JSON list of C-alpha atoms in Angstrom, two decimals:
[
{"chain": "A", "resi": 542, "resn": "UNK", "atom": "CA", "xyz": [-10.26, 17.61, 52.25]},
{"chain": "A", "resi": 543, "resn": "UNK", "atom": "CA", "xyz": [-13.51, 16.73, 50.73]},
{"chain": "A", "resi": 544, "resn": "UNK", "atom": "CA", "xyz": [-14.12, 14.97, 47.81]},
{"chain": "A", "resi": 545, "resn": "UNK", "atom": "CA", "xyz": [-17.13, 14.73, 45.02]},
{"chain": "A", "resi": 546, "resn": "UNK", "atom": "CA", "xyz": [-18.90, 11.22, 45.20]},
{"chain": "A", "resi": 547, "resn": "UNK", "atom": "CA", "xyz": [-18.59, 9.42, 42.17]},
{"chain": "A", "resi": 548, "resn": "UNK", "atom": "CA", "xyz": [-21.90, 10.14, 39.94]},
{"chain": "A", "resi": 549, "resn": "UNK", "atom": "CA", "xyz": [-21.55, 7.32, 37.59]},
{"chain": "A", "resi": 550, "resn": "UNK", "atom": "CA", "xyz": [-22.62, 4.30, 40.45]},
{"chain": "A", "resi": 551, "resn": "UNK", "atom": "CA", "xyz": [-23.01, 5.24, 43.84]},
{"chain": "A", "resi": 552, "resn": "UNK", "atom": "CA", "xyz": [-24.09, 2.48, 46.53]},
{"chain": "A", "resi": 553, "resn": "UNK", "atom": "CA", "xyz": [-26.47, 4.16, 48.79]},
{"chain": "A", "resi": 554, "resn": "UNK", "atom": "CA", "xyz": [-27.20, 3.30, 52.29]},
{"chain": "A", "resi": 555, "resn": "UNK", "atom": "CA", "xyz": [-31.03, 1.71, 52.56]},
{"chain": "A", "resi": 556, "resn": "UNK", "atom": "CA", "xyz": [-32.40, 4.12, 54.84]},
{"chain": "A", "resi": 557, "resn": "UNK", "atom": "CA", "xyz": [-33.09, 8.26, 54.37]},
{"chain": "A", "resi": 558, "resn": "UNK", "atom": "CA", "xyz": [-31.76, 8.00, 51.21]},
{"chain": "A", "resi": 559, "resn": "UNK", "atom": "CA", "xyz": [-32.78, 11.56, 50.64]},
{"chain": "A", "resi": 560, "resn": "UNK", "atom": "CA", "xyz": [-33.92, 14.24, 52.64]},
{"chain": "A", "resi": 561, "resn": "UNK", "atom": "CA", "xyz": [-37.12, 15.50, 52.20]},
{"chain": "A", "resi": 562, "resn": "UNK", "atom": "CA", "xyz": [-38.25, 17.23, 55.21]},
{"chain": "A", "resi": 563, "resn": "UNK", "atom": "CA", "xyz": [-37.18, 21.21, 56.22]},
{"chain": "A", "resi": 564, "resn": "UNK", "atom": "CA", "xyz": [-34.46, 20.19, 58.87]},
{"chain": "A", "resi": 565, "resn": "UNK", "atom": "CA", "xyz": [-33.01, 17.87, 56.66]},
{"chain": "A", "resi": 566, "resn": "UNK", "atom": "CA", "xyz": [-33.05, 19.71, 53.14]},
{"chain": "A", "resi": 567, "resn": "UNK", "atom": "CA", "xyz": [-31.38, 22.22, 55.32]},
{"chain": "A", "resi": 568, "resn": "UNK", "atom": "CA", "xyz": [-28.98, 20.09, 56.62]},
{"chain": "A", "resi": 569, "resn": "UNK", "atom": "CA", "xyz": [-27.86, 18.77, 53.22]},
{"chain": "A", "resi": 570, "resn": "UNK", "atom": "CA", "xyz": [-27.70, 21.92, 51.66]},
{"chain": "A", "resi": 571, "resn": "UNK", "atom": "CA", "xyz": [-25.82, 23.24, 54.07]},
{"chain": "A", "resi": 572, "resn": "UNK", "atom": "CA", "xyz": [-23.61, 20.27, 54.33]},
{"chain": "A", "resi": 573, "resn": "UNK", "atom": "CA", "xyz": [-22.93, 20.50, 50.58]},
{"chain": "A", "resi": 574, "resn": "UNK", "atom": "CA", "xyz": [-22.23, 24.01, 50.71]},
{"chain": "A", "resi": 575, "resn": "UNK", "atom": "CA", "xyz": [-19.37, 23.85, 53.18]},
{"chain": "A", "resi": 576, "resn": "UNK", "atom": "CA", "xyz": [-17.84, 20.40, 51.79]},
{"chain": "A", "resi": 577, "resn": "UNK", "atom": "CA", "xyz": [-17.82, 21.96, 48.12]},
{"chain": "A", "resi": 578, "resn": "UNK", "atom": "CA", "xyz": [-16.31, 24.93, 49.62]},
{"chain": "A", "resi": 579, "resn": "UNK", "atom": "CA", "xyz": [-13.08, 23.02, 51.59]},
{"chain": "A", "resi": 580, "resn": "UNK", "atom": "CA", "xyz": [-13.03, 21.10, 48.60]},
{"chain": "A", "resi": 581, "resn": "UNK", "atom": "CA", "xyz": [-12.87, 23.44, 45.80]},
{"chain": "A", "resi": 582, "resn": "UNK", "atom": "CA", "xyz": [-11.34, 26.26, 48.18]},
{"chain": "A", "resi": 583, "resn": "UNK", "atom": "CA", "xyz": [-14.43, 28.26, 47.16]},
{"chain": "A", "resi": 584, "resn": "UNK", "atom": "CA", "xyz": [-15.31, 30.98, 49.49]},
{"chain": "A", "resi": 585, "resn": "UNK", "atom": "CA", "xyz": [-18.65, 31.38, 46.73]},
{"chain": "A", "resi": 586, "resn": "UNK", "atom": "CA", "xyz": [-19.83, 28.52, 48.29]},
{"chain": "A", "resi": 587, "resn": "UNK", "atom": "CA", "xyz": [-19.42, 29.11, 51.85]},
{"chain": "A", "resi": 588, "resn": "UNK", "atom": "CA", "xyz": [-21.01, 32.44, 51.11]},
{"chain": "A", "resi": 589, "resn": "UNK", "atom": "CA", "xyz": [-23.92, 30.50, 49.29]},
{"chain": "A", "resi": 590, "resn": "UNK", "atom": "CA", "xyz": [-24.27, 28.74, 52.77]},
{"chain": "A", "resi": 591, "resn": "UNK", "atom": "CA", "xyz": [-25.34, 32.28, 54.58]},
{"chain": "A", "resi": 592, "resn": "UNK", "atom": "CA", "xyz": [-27.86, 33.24, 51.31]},
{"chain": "A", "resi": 593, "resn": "UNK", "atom": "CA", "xyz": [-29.50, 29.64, 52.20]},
{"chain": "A", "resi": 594, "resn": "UNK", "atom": "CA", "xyz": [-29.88, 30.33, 55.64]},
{"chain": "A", "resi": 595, "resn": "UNK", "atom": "CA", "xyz": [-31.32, 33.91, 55.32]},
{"chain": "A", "resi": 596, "resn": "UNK", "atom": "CA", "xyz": [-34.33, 31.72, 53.15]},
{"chain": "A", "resi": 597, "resn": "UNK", "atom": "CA", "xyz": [-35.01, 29.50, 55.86]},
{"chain": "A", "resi": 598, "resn": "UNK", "atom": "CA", "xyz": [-34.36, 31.37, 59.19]},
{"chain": "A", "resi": 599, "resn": "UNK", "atom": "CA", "xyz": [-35.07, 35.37, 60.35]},
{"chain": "A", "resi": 600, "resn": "UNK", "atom": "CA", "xyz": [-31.90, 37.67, 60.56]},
{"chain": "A", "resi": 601, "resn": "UNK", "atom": "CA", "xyz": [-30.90, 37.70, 63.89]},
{"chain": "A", "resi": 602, "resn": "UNK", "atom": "CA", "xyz": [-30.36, 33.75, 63.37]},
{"chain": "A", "resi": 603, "resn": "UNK", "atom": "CA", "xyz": [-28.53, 33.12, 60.72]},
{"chain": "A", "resi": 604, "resn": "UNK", "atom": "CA", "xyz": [-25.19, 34.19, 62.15]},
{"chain": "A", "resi": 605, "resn": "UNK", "atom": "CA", "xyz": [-25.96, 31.66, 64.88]},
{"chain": "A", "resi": 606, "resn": "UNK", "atom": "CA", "xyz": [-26.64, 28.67, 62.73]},
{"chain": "A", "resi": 607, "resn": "UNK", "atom": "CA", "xyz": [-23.61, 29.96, 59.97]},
{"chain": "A", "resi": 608, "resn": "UNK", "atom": "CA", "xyz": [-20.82, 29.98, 62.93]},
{"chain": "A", "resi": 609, "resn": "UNK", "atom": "CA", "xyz": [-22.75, 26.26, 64.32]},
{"chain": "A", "resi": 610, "resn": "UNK", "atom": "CA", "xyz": [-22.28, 24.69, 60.42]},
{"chain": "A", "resi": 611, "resn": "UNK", "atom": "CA", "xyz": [-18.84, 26.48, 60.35]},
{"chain": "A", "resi": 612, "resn": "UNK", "atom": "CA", "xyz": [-17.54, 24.41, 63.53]},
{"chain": "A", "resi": 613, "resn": "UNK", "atom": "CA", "xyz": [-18.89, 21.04, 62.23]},
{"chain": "A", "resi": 614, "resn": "UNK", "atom": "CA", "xyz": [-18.15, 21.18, 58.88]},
{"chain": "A", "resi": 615, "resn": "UNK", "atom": "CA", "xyz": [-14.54, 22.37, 59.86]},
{"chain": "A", "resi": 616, "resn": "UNK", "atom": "CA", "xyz": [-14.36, 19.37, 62.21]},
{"chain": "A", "resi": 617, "resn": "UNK", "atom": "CA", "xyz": [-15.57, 16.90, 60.06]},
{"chain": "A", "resi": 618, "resn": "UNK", "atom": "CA", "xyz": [-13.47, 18.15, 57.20]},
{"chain": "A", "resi": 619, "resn": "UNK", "atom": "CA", "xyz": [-10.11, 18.36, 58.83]},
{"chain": "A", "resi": 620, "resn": "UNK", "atom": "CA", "xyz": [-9.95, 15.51, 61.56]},
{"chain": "A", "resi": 621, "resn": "UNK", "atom": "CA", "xyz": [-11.26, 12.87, 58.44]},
{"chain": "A", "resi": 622, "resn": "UNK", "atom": "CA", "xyz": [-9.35, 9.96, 57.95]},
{"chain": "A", "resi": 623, "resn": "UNK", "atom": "CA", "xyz": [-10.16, 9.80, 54.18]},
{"chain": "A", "resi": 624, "resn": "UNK", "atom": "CA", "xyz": [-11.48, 12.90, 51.89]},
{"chain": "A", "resi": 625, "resn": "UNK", "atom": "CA", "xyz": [-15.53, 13.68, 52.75]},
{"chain": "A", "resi": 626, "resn": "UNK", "atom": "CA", "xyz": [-17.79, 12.58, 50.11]},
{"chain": "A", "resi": 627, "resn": "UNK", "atom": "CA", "xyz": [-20.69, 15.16, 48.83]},
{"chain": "A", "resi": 628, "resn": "UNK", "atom": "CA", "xyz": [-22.88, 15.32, 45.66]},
{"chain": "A", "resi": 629, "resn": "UNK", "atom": "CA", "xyz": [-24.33, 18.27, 43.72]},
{"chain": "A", "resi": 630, "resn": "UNK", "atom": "CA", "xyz": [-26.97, 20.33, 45.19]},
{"chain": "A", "resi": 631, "resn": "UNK", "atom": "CA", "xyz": [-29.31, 19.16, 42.43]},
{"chain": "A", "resi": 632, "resn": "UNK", "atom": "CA", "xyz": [-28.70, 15.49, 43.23]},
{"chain": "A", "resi": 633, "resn": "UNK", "atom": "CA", "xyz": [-31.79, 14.38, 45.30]},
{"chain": "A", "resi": 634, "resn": "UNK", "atom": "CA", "xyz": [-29.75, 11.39, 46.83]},
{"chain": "A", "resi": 635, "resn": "UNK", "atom": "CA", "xyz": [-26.96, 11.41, 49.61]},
{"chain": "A", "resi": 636, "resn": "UNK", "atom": "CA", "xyz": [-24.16, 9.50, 49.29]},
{"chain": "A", "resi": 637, "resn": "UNK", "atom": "CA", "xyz": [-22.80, 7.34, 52.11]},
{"chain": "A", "resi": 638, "resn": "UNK", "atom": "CA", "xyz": [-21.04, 10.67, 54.07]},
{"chain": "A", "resi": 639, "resn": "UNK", "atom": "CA", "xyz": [-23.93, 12.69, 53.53]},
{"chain": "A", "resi": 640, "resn": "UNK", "atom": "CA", "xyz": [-26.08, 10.05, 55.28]},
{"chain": "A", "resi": 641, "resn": "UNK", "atom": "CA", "xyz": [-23.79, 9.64, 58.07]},
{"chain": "A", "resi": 642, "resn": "UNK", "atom": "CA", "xyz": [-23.46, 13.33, 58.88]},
{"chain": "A", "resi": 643, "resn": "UNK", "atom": "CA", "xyz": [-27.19, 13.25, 58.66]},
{"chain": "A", "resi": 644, "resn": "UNK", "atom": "CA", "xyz": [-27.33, 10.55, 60.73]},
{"chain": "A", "resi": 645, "resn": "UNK", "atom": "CA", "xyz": [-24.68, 12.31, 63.42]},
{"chain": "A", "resi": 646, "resn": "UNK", "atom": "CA", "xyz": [-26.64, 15.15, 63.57]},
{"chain": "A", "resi": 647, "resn": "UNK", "atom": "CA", "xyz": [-30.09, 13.47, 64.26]},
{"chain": "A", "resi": 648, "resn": "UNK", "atom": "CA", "xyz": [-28.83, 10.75, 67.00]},
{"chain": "A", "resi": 649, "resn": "UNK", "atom": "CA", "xyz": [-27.09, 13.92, 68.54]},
{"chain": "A", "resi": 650, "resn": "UNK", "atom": "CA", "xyz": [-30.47, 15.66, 69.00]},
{"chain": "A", "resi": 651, "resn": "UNK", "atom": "CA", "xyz": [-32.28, 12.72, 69.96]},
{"chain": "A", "resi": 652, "resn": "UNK", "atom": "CA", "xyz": [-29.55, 11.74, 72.97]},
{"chain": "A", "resi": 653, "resn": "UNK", "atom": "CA", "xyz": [-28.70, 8.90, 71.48]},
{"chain": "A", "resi": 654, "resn": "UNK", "atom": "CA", "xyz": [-25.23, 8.24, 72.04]},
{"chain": "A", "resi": 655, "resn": "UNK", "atom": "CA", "xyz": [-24.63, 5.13, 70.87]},
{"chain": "A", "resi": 656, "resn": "UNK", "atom": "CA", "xyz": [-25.93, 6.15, 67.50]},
{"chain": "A", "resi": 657, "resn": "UNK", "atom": "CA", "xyz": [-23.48, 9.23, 67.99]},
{"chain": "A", "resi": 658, "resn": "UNK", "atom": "CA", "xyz": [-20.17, 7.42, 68.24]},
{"chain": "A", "resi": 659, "resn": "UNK", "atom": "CA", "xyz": [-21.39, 5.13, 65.33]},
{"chain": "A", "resi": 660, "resn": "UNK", "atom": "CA", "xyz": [-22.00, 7.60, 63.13]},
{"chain": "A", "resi": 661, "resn": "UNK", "atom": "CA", "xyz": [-19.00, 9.83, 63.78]},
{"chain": "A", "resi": 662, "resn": "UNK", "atom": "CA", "xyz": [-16.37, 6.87, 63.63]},
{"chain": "A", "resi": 663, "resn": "UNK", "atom": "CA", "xyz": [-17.47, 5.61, 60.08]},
{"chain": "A", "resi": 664, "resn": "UNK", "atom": "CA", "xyz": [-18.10, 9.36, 59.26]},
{"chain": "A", "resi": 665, "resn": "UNK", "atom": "CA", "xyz": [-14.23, 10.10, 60.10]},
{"chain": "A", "resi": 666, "resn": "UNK", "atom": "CA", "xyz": [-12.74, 6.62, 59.91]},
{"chain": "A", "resi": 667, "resn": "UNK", "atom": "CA", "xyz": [-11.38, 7.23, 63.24]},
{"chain": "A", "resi": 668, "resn": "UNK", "atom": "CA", "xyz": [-12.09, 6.46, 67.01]},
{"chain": "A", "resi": 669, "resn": "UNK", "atom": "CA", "xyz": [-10.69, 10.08, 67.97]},
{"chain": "A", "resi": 670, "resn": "UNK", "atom": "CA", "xyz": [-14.22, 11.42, 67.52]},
{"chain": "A", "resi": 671, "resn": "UNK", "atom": "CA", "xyz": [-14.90, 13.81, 70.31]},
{"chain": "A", "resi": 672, "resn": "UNK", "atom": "CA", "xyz": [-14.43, 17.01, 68.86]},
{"chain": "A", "resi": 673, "resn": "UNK", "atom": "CA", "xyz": [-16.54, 15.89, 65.75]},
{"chain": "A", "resi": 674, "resn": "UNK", "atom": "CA", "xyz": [-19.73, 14.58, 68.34]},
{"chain": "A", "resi": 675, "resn": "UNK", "atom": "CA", "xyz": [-19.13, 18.52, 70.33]},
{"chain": "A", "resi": 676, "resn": "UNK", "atom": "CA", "xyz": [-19.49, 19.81, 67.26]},
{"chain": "A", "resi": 677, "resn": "UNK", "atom": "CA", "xyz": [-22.58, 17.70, 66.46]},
{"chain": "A", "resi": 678, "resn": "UNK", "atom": "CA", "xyz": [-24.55, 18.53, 69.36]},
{"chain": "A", "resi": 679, "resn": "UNK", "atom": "CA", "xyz": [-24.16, 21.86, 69.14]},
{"chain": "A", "resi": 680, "resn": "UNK", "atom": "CA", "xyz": [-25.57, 22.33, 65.49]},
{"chain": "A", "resi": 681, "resn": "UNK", "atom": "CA", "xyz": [-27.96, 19.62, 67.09]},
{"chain": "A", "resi": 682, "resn": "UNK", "atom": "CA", "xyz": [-28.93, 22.26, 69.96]},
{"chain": "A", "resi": 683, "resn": "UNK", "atom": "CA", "xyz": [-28.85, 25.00, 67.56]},
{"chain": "A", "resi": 684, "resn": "UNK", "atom": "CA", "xyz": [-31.40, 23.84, 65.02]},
{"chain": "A", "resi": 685, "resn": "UNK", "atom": "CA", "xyz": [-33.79, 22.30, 67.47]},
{"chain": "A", "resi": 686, "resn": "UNK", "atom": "CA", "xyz": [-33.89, 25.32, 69.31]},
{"chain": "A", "resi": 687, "resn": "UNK", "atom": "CA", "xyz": [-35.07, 26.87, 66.21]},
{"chain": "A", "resi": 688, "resn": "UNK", "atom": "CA", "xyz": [-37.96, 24.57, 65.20]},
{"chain": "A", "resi": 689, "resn": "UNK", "atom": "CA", "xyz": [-35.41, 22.69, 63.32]},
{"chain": "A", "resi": 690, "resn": "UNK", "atom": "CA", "xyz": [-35.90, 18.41, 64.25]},
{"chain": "A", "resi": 691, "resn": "UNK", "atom": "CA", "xyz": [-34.61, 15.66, 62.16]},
{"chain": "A", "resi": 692, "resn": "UNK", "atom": "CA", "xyz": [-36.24, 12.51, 62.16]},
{"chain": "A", "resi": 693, "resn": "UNK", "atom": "CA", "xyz": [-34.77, 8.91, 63.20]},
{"chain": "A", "resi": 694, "resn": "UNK", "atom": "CA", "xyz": [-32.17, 8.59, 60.17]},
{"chain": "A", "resi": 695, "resn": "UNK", "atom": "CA", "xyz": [-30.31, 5.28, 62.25]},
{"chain": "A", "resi": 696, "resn": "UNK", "atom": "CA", "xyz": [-30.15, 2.02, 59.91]},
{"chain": "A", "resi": 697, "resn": "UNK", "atom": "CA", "xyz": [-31.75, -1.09, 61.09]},
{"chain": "A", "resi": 698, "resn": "UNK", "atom": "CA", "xyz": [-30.09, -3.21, 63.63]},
{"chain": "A", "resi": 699, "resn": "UNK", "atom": "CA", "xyz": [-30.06, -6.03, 60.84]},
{"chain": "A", "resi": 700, "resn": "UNK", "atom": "CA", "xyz": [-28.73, -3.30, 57.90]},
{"chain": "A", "resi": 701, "resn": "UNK", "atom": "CA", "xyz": [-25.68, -2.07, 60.03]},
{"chain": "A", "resi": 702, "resn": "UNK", "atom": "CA", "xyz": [-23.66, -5.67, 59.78]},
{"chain": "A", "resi": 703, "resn": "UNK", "atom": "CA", "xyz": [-24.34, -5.29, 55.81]},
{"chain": "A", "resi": 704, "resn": "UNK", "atom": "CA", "xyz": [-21.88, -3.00, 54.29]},
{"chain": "A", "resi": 705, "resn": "UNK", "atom": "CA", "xyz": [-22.66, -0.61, 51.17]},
{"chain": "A", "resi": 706, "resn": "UNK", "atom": "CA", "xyz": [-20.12, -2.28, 49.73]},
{"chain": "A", "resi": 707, "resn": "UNK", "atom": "CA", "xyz": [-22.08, -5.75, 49.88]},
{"chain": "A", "resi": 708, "resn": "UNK", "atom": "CA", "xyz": [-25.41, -3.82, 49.07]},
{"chain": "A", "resi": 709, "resn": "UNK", "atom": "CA", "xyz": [-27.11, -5.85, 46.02]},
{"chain": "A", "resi": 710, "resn": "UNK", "atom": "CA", "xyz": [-27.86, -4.09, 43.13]},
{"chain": "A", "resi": 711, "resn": "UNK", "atom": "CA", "xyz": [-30.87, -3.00, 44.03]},
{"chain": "A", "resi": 712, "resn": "UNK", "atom": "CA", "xyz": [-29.41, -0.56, 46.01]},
{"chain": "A", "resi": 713, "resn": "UNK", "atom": "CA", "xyz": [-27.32, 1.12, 43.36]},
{"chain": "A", "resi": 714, "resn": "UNK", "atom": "CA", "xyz": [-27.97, 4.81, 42.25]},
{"chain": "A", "resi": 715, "resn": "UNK", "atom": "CA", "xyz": [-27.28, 5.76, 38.83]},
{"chain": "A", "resi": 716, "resn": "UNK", "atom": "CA", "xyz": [-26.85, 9.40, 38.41]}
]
């Protein structure tokens, strides 16, 4: 079950706080599409999900990339250890899932596995994260294929002992 990420103080992680190039606005909106709709039980917004994609990809791929964001955001969803985090479509800031999906998705079409298994155990709170990083890979795959390629989104090696939780207040987003 997902859940809407408190607006009043959010800590942020330091790096790609938002999203600002065309694979990743696509990614988040996506991502907040399908996390509001298994949240709110809204089939509106899973059907906002395939309007989205028909603005950013030609017809005969948008079923491709709808059924890829269907299998990850299904995974991630129901194999979470805690309810998925997401903010408003108008927010430009992710909060802490949103980065780590974003970050999933980008070490999965770099290769970098390490990065992978990182990401997808604080994304699900879990170490059963196969499914999830299968899932990953293949939106990976499918985006790439498609022009579609994130940047690095990985934290620092120095930022990755700090937790959020420990951020200073610097780091704080007021919304």
């Amino acid at each position: 079950m997902a859940q809407h990420a408190n607006p009043v103080m959010q800590r942020t992680p330091p790096v790609a706080i938002h999203a600002d190039a065309p694979a990743e606005k696509l990614f988040i909106t996506q991502y907040r599409c399908w996390t509001a709709g298994y949240s709110l039980c809204n089939r509106t917004c899973l059907n906002l999900a395939r309007v989205v994609l028909q603005s950013y990809v030609t017809p005969c791929c948008v079923n491709t990339l709808y059924d890829a964001f269907h299998f990850f955001a299904f995974t991630m969803n129901t194999q979470a250890q805690k309810p998925i985090e997401w903010r408003p479509d108008a927010c430009r800031y992710l909060c802490r899932d949103e980065y780590l999906a974003l970050r999933l998705i980008s070490s999965s079409q770099a290769g970098d596995f390490n990065e992978e298994v990182s990401a997808a155990t604080d994304l699900l709170g879990m170490d059963e994260i196969h499914l999830l990083v299968t899932a990953s890979r293949l939106l990976a795959h499918a985006l790439k294929v498609r022009g579609f390629v994130f940047g690095p989104a990985a934290a620092p090696e120095d930022e990755r002992s700090t937790s959020t939780q420990d951020a200073p207040p610097s780091r704080l987003t007021l919304h």
